[in-house]
JSON list of C-alpha atoms in Angstrom, two decimals:
[
{"chain": "O", "resi": 1, "resn": "UNK", "atom": "CA", "xyz": [-18.56, 100.10, 1.10]},
{"chain": "O", "resi": 2, "resn": "UNK", "atom": "CA", "xyz": [-21.97, 99.12, 2.49]},
{"chain": "O", "resi": 3, "resn": "UNK", "atom": "CA", "xyz": [-21.58, 95.50, 1.40]},
{"chain": "O", "resi": 4, "resn": "UNK", "atom": "CA", "xyz": [-22.41, 96.08, -2.26]},
{"chain": "O", "resi": 5, "resn": "UNK", "atom": "CA", "xyz": [-21.32, 93.64, -4.91]},
{"chain": "O", "resi": 6, "resn": "UNK", "atom": "CA", "xyz": [-21.98, 93.61, -8.64]},
{"chain": "O", "resi": 7, "resn": "UNK", "atom": "CA", "xyz": [-21.84, 90.72, -11.06]},
{"chain": "O", "resi": 8, "resn": "UNK", "atom": "CA", "xyz": [-20.45, 90.19, -13.53]},
{"chain": "O", "resi": 9, "resn": "UNK", "atom": "CA", "xyz": [-17.60, 92.69, -13.25]},
{"chain": "O", "resi": 10, "resn": "UNK", "atom": "CA", "xyz": [-16.84, 92.50, -16.94]},
{"chain": "O", "resi": 11, "resn": "UNK", "atom": "CA", "xyz": [-18.96, 91.32, -19.84]},
{"chain": "O", "resi": 12, "resn": "UNK", "atom": "CA", "xyz": [-18.61, 91.30, -23.60]},
{"chain": "O", "resi": 13, "resn": "UNK", "atom": "CA", "xyz": [-21.71, 90.52, -25.60]},
{"chain": "O", "resi": 14, "resn": "UNK", "atom": "CA", "xyz": [-23.11, 90.91, -29.07]},
{"chain": "O", "resi": 15, "resn": "UNK", "atom": "CA", "xyz": [-25.74, 93.29, -30.33]},
{"chain": "O", "resi": 16, "resn": "UNK", "atom": "CA", "xyz": [-29.25, 91.94, -29.91]},
{"chain": "O", "resi": 17, "resn": "UNK", "atom": "CA", "xyz": [-28.53, 89.60, -27.01]},
{"chain": "O", "resi": 18, "resn": "UNK", "atom": "CA", "xyz": [-30.19, 89.98, -23.60]},
{"chain": "O", "resi": 19, "resn": "UNK", "atom": "CA", "xyz": [-27.97, 90.93, -20.67]},
{"chain": "O", "resi": 20, "resn": "UNK", "atom": "CA", "xyz": [-28.71, 90.98, -16.95]},
{"chain": "O", "resi": 21, "resn": "UNK", "atom": "CA", "xyz": [-26.53, 92.71, -14.41]},
{"chain": "O", "resi": 22, "resn": "UNK", "atom": "CA", "xyz": [-26.92, 91.96, -10.74]},
{"chain": "O", "resi": 23, "resn": "UNK", "atom": "CA", "xyz": [-26.46, 94.20, -7.73]},
{"chain": "O", "resi": 24, "resn": "UNK", "atom": "CA", "xyz": [-26.42, 92.61, -4.29]},
{"chain": "O", "resi": 25, "resn": "UNK", "atom": "CA", "xyz": [-26.35, 94.36, -0.91]},
{"chain": "O", "resi": 26, "resn": "UNK", "atom": "CA", "xyz": [-26.15, 92.86, 2.54]},
{"chain": "O", "resi": 27, "resn": "UNK", "atom": "CA", "xyz": [-27.29, 95.74, 4.78]},
{"chain": "O", "resi": 28, "resn": "UNK", "atom": "CA", "xyz": [-31.01, 95.85, 4.12]},
{"chain": "O", "resi": 29, "resn": "UNK", "atom": "CA", "xyz": [-31.03, 99.30, 2.45]},
{"chain": "O", "resi": 30, "resn": "UNK", "atom": "CA", "xyz": [-34.38, 100.33, 1.03]},
{"chain": "O", "resi": 31, "resn": "UNK", "atom": "CA", "xyz": [-33.16, 102.46, -1.87]},
{"chain": "O", "resi": 32, "resn": "UNK", "atom": "CA", "xyz": [-31.06, 101.06, -4.69]},
{"chain": "O", "resi": 33, "resn": "UNK", "atom": "CA", "xyz": [-29.95, 102.69, -7.93]},
{"chain": "O", "resi": 34, "resn": "UNK", "atom": "CA", "xyz": [-28.49, 101.83, -11.32]},
{"chain": "O", "resi": 35, "resn": "UNK", "atom": "CA", "xyz": [-26.28, 104.36, -13.13]},
{"chain": "O", "resi": 36, "resn": "UNK", "atom": "CA", "xyz": [-24.28, 104.30, -16.29]},
{"chain": "O", "resi": 37, "resn": "UNK", "atom": "CA", "xyz": [-21.05, 106.24, -16.65]},
{"chain": "O", "resi": 38, "resn": "UNK", "atom": "CA", "xyz": [-19.75, 107.45, -19.98]},
{"chain": "O", "resi": 39, "resn": "UNK", "atom": "CA", "xyz": [-16.97, 109.93, -20.81]},
{"chain": "O", "resi": 40, "resn": "UNK", "atom": "CA", "xyz": [-18.28, 113.48, -20.81]},
{"chain": "O", "resi": 41, "resn": "UNK", "atom": "CA", "xyz": [-21.61, 112.53, -19.23]},
{"chain": "O", "resi": 42, "resn": "UNK", "atom": "CA", "xyz": [-20.74, 111.76, -15.67]},
{"chain": "O", "resi": 43, "resn": "UNK", "atom": "CA", "xyz": [-23.16, 109.46, -13.88]},
{"chain": "O", "resi": 44, "resn": "UNK", "atom": "CA", "xyz": [-26.64, 109.15, -15.30]},
{"chain": "O", "resi": 45, "resn": "UNK", "atom": "CA", "xyz": [-29.49, 107.48, -13.47]},
{"chain": "O", "resi": 46, "resn": "UNK", "atom": "CA", "xyz": [-31.14, 104.58, -15.31]},
{"chain": "O", "resi": 47, "resn": "UNK", "atom": "CA", "xyz": [-33.63, 103.25, -12.75]},
{"chain": "O", "resi": 48, "resn": "UNK", "atom": "CA", "xyz": [-34.00, 103.20, -9.03]},
{"chain": "O", "resi": 49, "resn": "UNK", "atom": "CA", "xyz": [-35.95, 101.21, -6.46]},
{"chain": "O", "resi": 50, "resn": "UNK", "atom": "CA", "xyz": [-37.55, 102.37, -3.23]},
{"chain": "O", "resi": 51, "resn": "UNK", "atom": "CA", "xyz": [-38.58, 98.94, -2.01]},
{"chain": "O", "resi": 52, "resn": "UNK", "atom": "CA", "xyz": [-39.32, 95.38, -3.07]},
{"chain": "O", "resi": 53, "resn": "UNK", "atom": "CA", "xyz": [-41.19, 95.50, -6.38]},
{"chain": "O", "resi": 54, "resn": "UNK", "atom": "CA", "xyz": [-41.19, 99.33, -6.27]},
{"chain": "O", "resi": 55, "resn": "UNK", "atom": "CA", "xyz": [-39.14, 100.89, -9.03]},
{"chain": "O", "resi": 56, "resn": "UNK", "atom": "CA", "xyz": [-39.07, 104.12, -11.02]},
{"chain": "O", "resi": 57, "resn": "UNK", "atom": "CA", "xyz": [-37.36, 105.47, -14.10]},
{"chain": "O", "resi": 58, "resn": "UNK", "atom": "CA", "xyz": [-34.34, 107.70, -14.22]},
{"chain": "O", "resi": 59, "resn": "UNK", "atom": "CA", "xyz": [-33.16, 110.04, -16.96]},
{"chain": "O", "resi": 60, "resn": "UNK", "atom": "CA", "xyz": [-31.84, 107.34, -19.35]},
{"chain": "O", "resi": 61, "resn": "UNK", "atom": "CA", "xyz": [-34.23, 104.41, -18.86]},
{"chain": "O", "resi": 62, "resn": "UNK", "atom": "CA", "xyz": [-35.01, 103.61, -22.50]},
{"chain": "O", "resi": 63, "resn": "UNK", "atom": "CA", "xyz": [-33.78, 100.11, -23.41]},
{"chain": "O", "resi": 64, "resn": "UNK", "atom": "CA", "xyz": [-33.44, 99.05, -19.77]},
{"chain": "O", "resi": 65, "resn": "UNK", "atom": "CA", "xyz": [-35.71, 97.27, -17.32]},
{"chain": "O", "resi": 66, "resn": "UNK", "atom": "CA", "xyz": [-35.22, 96.43, -13.67]},
{"chain": "O", "resi": 67, "resn": "UNK", "atom": "CA", "xyz": [-36.60, 94.08, -11.09]},
{"chain": "O", "resi": 68, "resn": "UNK", "atom": "CA", "xyz": [-36.38, 93.84, -7.35]},
{"chain": "O", "resi": 69, "resn": "UNK", "atom": "CA", "xyz": [-37.99, 90.73, -5.91]},
{"chain": "O", "resi": 70, "resn": "UNK", "atom": "CA", "xyz": [-35.86, 90.75, -2.74]},
{"chain": "O", "resi": 71, "resn": "UNK", "atom": "CA", "xyz": [-34.48, 93.62, -0.68]},
{"chain": "O", "resi": 72, "resn": "UNK", "atom": "CA", "xyz": [-30.91, 92.55, -1.29]},
{"chain": "O", "resi": 73, "resn": "UNK", "atom": "CA", "xyz": [-31.00, 92.16, -5.08]},
{"chain": "O", "resi": 74, "resn": "UNK", "atom": "CA", "xyz": [-31.61, 94.73, -7.81]},
{"chain": "O", "resi": 75, "resn": "UNK", "atom": "CA", "xyz": [-31.34, 93.45, -11.37]},
{"chain": "O", "resi": 76, "resn": "UNK", "atom": "CA", "xyz": [-30.78, 95.53, -14.49]},
{"chain": "O", "resi": 77, "resn": "UNK", "atom": "CA", "xyz": [-31.76, 93.95, -17.81]},
{"chain": "O", "resi": 78, "resn": "UNK", "atom": "CA", "xyz": [-30.94, 95.01, -21.31]},
{"chain": "O", "resi": 79, "resn": "UNK", "atom": "CA", "xyz": [-33.56, 93.15, -23.33]},
{"chain": "O", "resi": 80, "resn": "UNK", "atom": "CA", "xyz": [-31.68, 93.51, -26.60]},
{"chain": "O", "resi": 81, "resn": "UNK", "atom": "CA", "xyz": [-28.26, 95.05, -26.15]},
{"chain": "O", "resi": 82, "resn": "UNK", "atom": "CA", "xyz": [-27.06, 97.77, -28.53]},
{"chain": "O", "resi": 83, "resn": "UNK", "atom": "CA", "xyz": [-23.60, 99.25, -29.02]},
{"chain": "O", "resi": 84, "resn": "UNK", "atom": "CA", "xyz": [-24.81, 102.51, -27.45]},
{"chain": "O", "resi": 85, "resn": "UNK", "atom": "CA", "xyz": [-25.22, 100.59, -24.19]},
{"chain": "O", "resi": 86, "resn": "UNK", "atom": "CA", "xyz": [-21.51, 99.92, -23.98]},
{"chain": "O", "resi": 87, "resn": "UNK", "atom": "CA", "xyz": [-20.66, 101.60, -20.70]},
{"chain": "O", "resi": 88, "resn": "UNK", "atom": "CA", "xyz": [-19.64, 101.16, -17.10]},
{"chain": "O", "resi": 89, "resn": "UNK", "atom": "CA", "xyz": [-22.63, 100.40, -14.90]},
{"chain": "O", "resi": 90, "resn": "UNK", "atom": "CA", "xyz": [-22.68, 101.26, -11.22]},
{"chain": "O", "resi": 91, "resn": "UNK", "atom": "CA", "xyz": [-25.13, 100.14, -8.62]},
{"chain": "O", "resi": 92, "resn": "UNK", "atom": "CA", "xyz": [-25.61, 102.25, -5.51]},
{"chain": "O", "resi": 93, "resn": "UNK", "atom": "CA", "xyz": [-27.57, 102.29, -2.29]},
{"chain": "O", "resi": 94, "resn": "UNK", "atom": "CA", "xyz": [-28.78, 105.26, -0.28]},
{"chain": "O", "resi": 95, "resn": "UNK", "atom": "CA", "xyz": [-28.34, 105.21, 3.44]},
{"chain": "O", "resi": 96, "resn": "UNK", "atom": "CA", "xyz": [-30.52, 107.01, 5.98]},
{"chain": "O", "resi": 97, "resn": "UNK", "atom": "CA", "xyz": [-28.34, 110.11, 5.78]},
{"chain": "O", "resi": 98, "resn": "UNK", "atom": "CA", "xyz": [-28.88, 110.53, 2.00]},
{"chain": "O", "resi": 99, "resn": "UNK", "atom": "CA", "xyz": [-25.35, 109.32, 1.29]},
{"chain": "O", "resi": 100, "resn": "UNK", "atom": "CA", "xyz": [-24.90, 107.05, -1.68]},
{"chain": "O", "resi": 101, "resn": "UNK", "atom": "CA", "xyz": [-22.50, 104.12, -1.61]},
{"chain": "O", "resi": 102, "resn": "UNK", "atom": "CA", "xyz": [-21.48, 102.60, -4.90]},
{"chain": "O", "resi": 103, "resn": "UNK", "atom": "CA", "xyz": [-20.63, 99.11, -5.96]},
{"chain": "O", "resi": 104, "resn": "UNK", "atom": "CA", "xyz": [-17.40, 98.33, -7.83]},
{"chain": "O", "resi": 105, "resn": "UNK", "atom": "CA", "xyz": [-19.03, 98.62, -11.26]},
{"chain": "O", "resi": 106, "resn": "UNK", "atom": "CA", "xyz": [-19.60, 96.39, -14.28]},
{"chain": "O", "resi": 107, "resn": "UNK", "atom": "CA", "xyz": [-17.82, 97.12, -17.54]},
{"chain": "O", "resi": 108, "resn": "UNK", "atom": "CA", "xyz": [-20.11, 96.09, -20.39]},
{"chain": "O", "resi": 109, "resn": "UNK", "atom": "CA", "xyz": [-19.02, 95.98, -24.01]},
{"chain": "O", "resi": 110, "resn": "UNK", "atom": "CA", "xyz": [-21.60, 95.39, -26.75]},
{"chain": "O", "resi": 111, "resn": "UNK", "atom": "CA", "xyz": [-20.05, 94.44, -30.07]},
{"chain": "J", "resi": 1, "resn": "UNK", "atom": "CA", "xyz": [-35.29, 118.89, -15.51]},
{"chain": "J", "resi": 2, "resn": "UNK", "atom": "CA", "xyz": [-32.79, 120.18, -13.05]},
{"chain": "J", "resi": 3, "resn": "UNK", "atom": "CA", "xyz": [-29.23, 120.24, -14.31]},
{"chain": "J", "resi": 4, "resn": "UNK", "atom": "CA", "xyz": [-26.00, 120.70, -12.47]},
{"chain": "J", "resi": 5, "resn": "UNK", "atom": "CA", "xyz": [-23.09, 122.09, -14.48]},
{"chain": "J", "resi": 6, "resn": "UNK", "atom": "CA", "xyz": [-19.59, 121.45, -13.30]},
{"chain": "J", "resi": 7, "resn": "UNK", "atom": "CA", "xyz": [-16.43, 123.26, -14.38]},
{"chain": "J", "resi": 8, "resn": "UNK", "atom": "CA", "xyz": [-13.74, 122.79, -15.40]},
{"chain": "J", "resi": 9, "resn": "UNK", "atom": "CA", "xyz": [-14.01, 119.46, -17.15]},
{"chain": "J", "resi": 10, "resn": "UNK", "atom": "CA", "xyz": [-10.30, 118.79, -16.77]},
{"chain": "J", "resi": 11, "resn": "UNK", "atom": "CA", "xyz": [-7.56, 120.32, -14.67]},
{"chain": "J", "resi": 12, "resn": "UNK", "atom": "CA", "xyz": [-3.86, 119.54, -14.64]},
{"chain": "J", "resi": 13, "resn": "UNK", "atom": "CA", "xyz": [-1.89, 120.98, -11.75]},
{"chain": "J", "resi": 14, "resn": "UNK", "atom": "CA", "xyz": [1.65, 120.71, -10.51]},
{"chain": "J", "resi": 15, "resn": "UNK", "atom": "CA", "xyz": [1.93, 118.93, -7.17]},
{"chain": "J", "resi": 16, "resn": "UNK", "atom": "CA", "xyz": [1.67, 121.52, -4.42]},
{"chain": "J", "resi": 17, "resn": "UNK", "atom": "CA", "xyz": [-0.59, 123.86, -6.38]},
{"chain": "J", "resi": 18, "resn": "UNK", "atom": "CA", "xyz": [-4.17, 124.53, -5.36]},
{"chain": "J", "resi": 19, "resn": "UNK", "atom": "CA", "xyz": [-7.22, 123.23, -7.23]},
{"chain": "J", "resi": 20, "resn": "UNK", "atom": "CA", "xyz": [-10.85, 124.31, -7.34]},
{"chain": "J", "resi": 21, "resn": "UNK", "atom": "CA", "xyz": [-13.88, 122.80, -9.03]},
{"chain": "J", "resi": 22, "resn": "UNK", "atom": "CA", "xyz": [-17.24, 124.54, -9.29]},
{"chain": "J", "resi": 23, "resn": "UNK", "atom": "CA", "xyz": [-20.78, 123.26, -9.44]},
{"chain": "J", "resi": 24, "resn": "UNK", "atom": "CA", "xyz": [-23.54, 125.55, -10.72]},
{"chain": "J", "resi": 25, "resn": "UNK", "atom": "CA", "xyz": [-27.29, 125.23, -11.01]},
{"chain": "J", "resi": 26, "resn": "UNK", "atom": "CA", "xyz": [-29.93, 127.51, -12.50]},
{"chain": "J", "resi": 27, "resn": "UNK", "atom": "CA", "xyz": [-32.33, 126.52, -9.73]},
{"chain": "J", "resi": 28, "resn": "UNK", "atom": "CA", "xyz": [-32.05, 126.43, -5.98]},
{"chain": "J", "resi": 29, "resn": "UNK", "atom": "CA", "xyz": [-30.54, 123.23, -4.69]},
{"chain": "J", "resi": 30, "resn": "UNK", "atom": "CA", "xyz": [-31.88, 121.44, -1.63]},
{"chain": "J", "resi": 31, "resn": "UNK", "atom": "CA", "xyz": [-28.41, 120.17, -0.83]},
{"chain": "J", "resi": 32, "resn": "UNK", "atom": "CA", "xyz": [-25.12, 119.39, -2.52]},
{"chain": "J", "resi": 33, "resn": "UNK", "atom": "CA", "xyz": [-22.96, 116.34, -2.17]},
{"chain": "J", "resi": 34, "resn": "UNK", "atom": "CA", "xyz": [-19.40, 115.78, -3.35]},
{"chain": "J", "resi": 35, "resn": "UNK", "atom": "CA", "xyz": [-17.91, 112.47, -4.46]},
{"chain": "J", "resi": 36, "resn": "UNK", "atom": "CA", "xyz": [-14.44, 111.42, -5.55]},
{"chain": "J", "resi": 37, "resn": "UNK", "atom": "CA", "xyz": [-13.71, 108.68, -8.03]},
{"chain": "J", "resi": 38, "resn": "UNK", "atom": "CA", "xyz": [-10.18, 107.38, -8.37]},
{"chain": "J", "resi": 39, "resn": "UNK", "atom": "CA", "xyz": [-9.13, 106.12, -11.82]},
{"chain": "J", "resi": 40, "resn": "UNK", "atom": "CA", "xyz": [-10.65, 102.70, -12.37]},
{"chain": "J", "resi": 41, "resn": "UNK", "atom": "CA", "xyz": [-12.64, 102.94, -9.16]},
{"chain": "J", "resi": 42, "resn": "UNK", "atom": "CA", "xyz": [-16.12, 103.81, -8.03]},
{"chain": "J", "resi": 43, "resn": "UNK", "atom": "CA", "xyz": [-17.44, 107.13, -6.67]},
{"chain": "J", "resi": 44, "resn": "UNK", "atom": "CA", "xyz": [-16.89, 107.62, -2.96]},
{"chain": "J", "resi": 45, "resn": "UNK", "atom": "CA", "xyz": [-18.89, 110.07, -0.86]},
{"chain": "J", "resi": 46, "resn": "UNK", "atom": "CA", "xyz": [-16.91, 112.98, 0.56]},
{"chain": "J", "resi": 47, "resn": "UNK", "atom": "CA", "xyz": [-19.40, 115.37, 2.13]},
{"chain": "J", "resi": 48, "resn": "UNK", "atom": "CA", "xyz": [-22.89, 116.86, 2.10]},
{"chain": "J", "resi": 49, "resn": "UNK", "atom": "CA", "xyz": [-23.76, 120.56, 2.45]},
{"chain": "J", "resi": 50, "resn": "UNK", "atom": "CA", "xyz": [-27.28, 121.66, 3.29]},
{"chain": "J", "resi": 51, "resn": "UNK", "atom": "CA", "xyz": [-27.28, 125.20, 4.64]},
{"chain": "J", "resi": 52, "resn": "UNK", "atom": "CA", "xyz": [-26.93, 128.44, 2.71]},
{"chain": "J", "resi": 53, "resn": "UNK", "atom": "CA", "xyz": [-23.34, 129.73, 2.91]},
{"chain": "J", "resi": 54, "resn": "UNK", "atom": "CA", "xyz": [-22.13, 126.56, 4.61]},
{"chain": "J", "resi": 55, "resn": "UNK", "atom": "CA", "xyz": [-18.40, 125.87, 4.65]},
{"chain": "J", "resi": 56, "resn": "UNK", "atom": "CA", "xyz": [-16.89, 122.57, 5.70]},
{"chain": "J", "resi": 57, "resn": "UNK", "atom": "CA", "xyz": [-13.29, 121.41, 5.78]},
{"chain": "J", "resi": 58, "resn": "UNK", "atom": "CA", "xyz": [-11.67, 118.02, 5.57]},
{"chain": "J", "resi": 59, "resn": "UNK", "atom": "CA", "xyz": [-7.93, 118.39, 6.01]},
{"chain": "J", "resi": 60, "resn": "UNK", "atom": "CA", "xyz": [-6.78, 120.08, 2.76]},
{"chain": "J", "resi": 61, "resn": "UNK", "atom": "CA", "xyz": [-10.29, 120.07, 1.22]},
{"chain": "J", "resi": 62, "resn": "UNK", "atom": "CA", "xyz": [-12.68, 122.99, 1.68]},
{"chain": "J", "resi": 63, "resn": "UNK", "atom": "CA", "xyz": [-16.29, 122.73, 0.56]},
{"chain": "J", "resi": 64, "resn": "UNK", "atom": "CA", "xyz": [-18.62, 125.71, 0.17]},
{"chain": "J", "resi": 65, "resn": "UNK", "atom": "CA", "xyz": [-22.32, 126.06, -0.54]},
{"chain": "J", "resi": 66, "resn": "UNK", "atom": "CA", "xyz": [-23.36, 129.38, -2.02]},
{"chain": "J", "resi": 67, "resn": "UNK", "atom": "CA", "xyz": [-25.57, 131.86, -0.23]},
{"chain": "J", "resi": 68, "resn": "UNK", "atom": "CA", "xyz": [-28.29, 131.42, -2.85]},
{"chain": "J", "resi": 69, "resn": "UNK", "atom": "CA", "xyz": [-27.85, 127.62, -2.78]},
{"chain": "J", "resi": 70, "resn": "UNK", "atom": "CA", "xyz": [-27.28, 127.61, -6.52]},
{"chain": "J", "resi": 71, "resn": "UNK", "atom": "CA", "xyz": [-23.59, 126.87, -6.56]},
{"chain": "J", "resi": 72, "resn": "UNK", "atom": "CA", "xyz": [-20.90, 125.04, -4.67]},
{"chain": "J", "resi": 73, "resn": "UNK", "atom": "CA", "xyz": [-17.16, 124.65, -4.79]},
{"chain": "J", "resi": 74, "resn": "UNK", "atom": "CA", "xyz": [-14.50, 122.20, -3.72]},
{"chain": "J", "resi": 75, "resn": "UNK", "atom": "CA", "xyz": [-11.04, 123.61, -3.10]},
{"chain": "J", "resi": 76, "resn": "UNK", "atom": "CA", "xyz": [-7.95, 121.51, -2.50]},
{"chain": "J", "resi": 77, "resn": "UNK", "atom": "CA", "xyz": [-4.94, 123.22, -0.97]},
{"chain": "J", "resi": 78, "resn": "UNK", "atom": "CA", "xyz": [-1.45, 122.03, -1.93]},
{"chain": "J", "resi": 79, "resn": "UNK", "atom": "CA", "xyz": [-2.49, 119.10, -4.09]},
{"chain": "J", "resi": 80, "resn": "UNK", "atom": "CA", "xyz": [-0.83, 115.74, -3.72]},
{"chain": "J", "resi": 81, "resn": "UNK", "atom": "CA", "xyz": [-0.65, 112.81, -6.13]},
{"chain": "J", "resi": 82, "resn": "UNK", "atom": "CA", "xyz": [-3.23, 111.04, -3.98]},
{"chain": "J", "resi": 83, "resn": "UNK", "atom": "CA", "xyz": [-5.76, 113.72, -4.99]},
{"chain": "J", "resi": 84, "resn": "UNK", "atom": "CA", "xyz": [-5.84, 112.42, -8.56]},
{"chain": "J", "resi": 85, "resn": "UNK", "atom": "CA", "xyz": [-9.29, 111.42, -9.73]},
{"chain": "J", "resi": 86, "resn": "UNK", "atom": "CA", "xyz": [-12.63, 112.80, -10.83]},
{"chain": "J", "resi": 87, "resn": "UNK", "atom": "CA", "xyz": [-14.67, 114.94, -8.49]},
{"chain": "J", "resi": 88, "resn": "UNK", "atom": "CA", "xyz": [-18.44, 114.99, -8.83]},
{"chain": "J", "resi": 89, "resn": "UNK", "atom": "CA", "xyz": [-21.07, 117.14, -7.25]},
{"chain": "J", "resi": 90, "resn": "UNK", "atom": "CA", "xyz": [-24.58, 115.77, -6.84]},
{"chain": "J", "resi": 91, "resn": "UNK", "atom": "CA", "xyz": [-27.97, 116.94, -5.71]},
{"chain": "J", "resi": 92, "resn": "UNK", "atom": "CA", "xyz": [-30.96, 114.95, -4.60]},
{"chain": "J", "resi": 93, "resn": "UNK", "atom": "CA", "xyz": [-33.30, 117.46, -6.23]},
{"chain": "J", "resi": 94, "resn": "UNK", "atom": "CA", "xyz": [-35.69, 117.15, -3.33]},
{"chain": "J", "resi": 95, "resn": "UNK", "atom": "CA", "xyz": [-36.58, 113.57, -4.20]},
{"chain": "J", "resi": 96, "resn": "UNK", "atom": "CA", "xyz": [-34.86, 110.22, -3.96]},
{"chain": "J", "resi": 97, "resn": "UNK", "atom": "CA", "xyz": [-33.20, 110.77, -7.31]},
{"chain": "J", "resi": 98, "resn": "UNK", "atom": "CA", "xyz": [-29.65, 112.06, -7.52]},
{"chain": "J", "resi": 99, "resn": "UNK", "atom": "CA", "xyz": [-28.52, 114.44, -10.25]},
{"chain": "J", "resi": 100, "resn": "UNK", "atom": "CA", "xyz": [-24.79, 114.35, -10.81]},
{"chain": "J", "resi": 101, "resn": "UNK", "atom": "CA", "xyz": [-22.59, 116.97, -12.38]},
{"chain": "J", "resi": 102, "resn": "UNK", "atom": "CA", "xyz": [-20.40, 115.89, -15.27]},
{"chain": "J", "resi": 103, "resn": "UNK", "atom": "CA", "xyz": [-17.33, 115.83, -13.06]},
{"chain": "J", "resi": 104, "resn": "UNK", "atom": "CA", "xyz": [-13.91, 117.47, -13.01]},
{"chain": "J", "resi": 105, "resn": "UNK", "atom": "CA", "xyz": [-10.97, 115.23, -13.75]},
{"chain": "J", "resi": 106, "resn": "UNK", "atom": "CA", "xyz": [-7.91, 116.25, -11.77]},
{"chain": "J", "resi": 107, "resn": "UNK", "atom": "CA", "xyz": [-4.43, 115.23, -12.78]},
{"chain": "J", "resi": 108, "resn": "UNK", "atom": "CA", "xyz": [-1.54, 116.06, -10.48]},
{"chain": "J", "resi": 109, "resn": "UNK", "atom": "CA", "xyz": [1.91, 116.24, -11.99]},
{"chain": "J", "resi": 110, "resn": "UNK", "atom": "CA", "xyz": [4.73, 115.26, -9.63]}
]
């Protein structure tokens, strides 16, 4: 699975609190992605990164920010969590053949 | 923006029956990828199709890319309980962004 880990795996938080999810990869991949998965919507891209400190928005980026200060880590931050951000979040990398490999996911519940 | 529609949304089949899911786009696709996600798991890459009219097989799975590169299908022959999960198509839309279909959830009844 391309050495991708996500932390935490589960989190319950309250509306209005900041939350940071971490994606870590060990194989020096340049491209990293954050998706959210909700019933009926499939996988929707939040943000992606094409290098250290190089990031771009996806289709559902509002309310999310990202940072990538090292090749191996891609952080997703919810500055002020809302109930609509309750979801399963997947991190992914893209290999040289355009294949995406996904991390195990983080289940986030915002009360 | 480019959208990829996937049908059906759900499919229940008896074990041993065939299954097909379709992916359709209103615009020409540069490529199409298929992923499988087991219940409670993460999406796993199955295959990528690039050429018009391309057909690829993986054991009981047959993948097709339409001649106009606007649609694709995944066909499973003689389903087994191990085929249970959600199947997604995806397209890179010519950039480094991936657009995923909404997925087809397959349930196989033993």
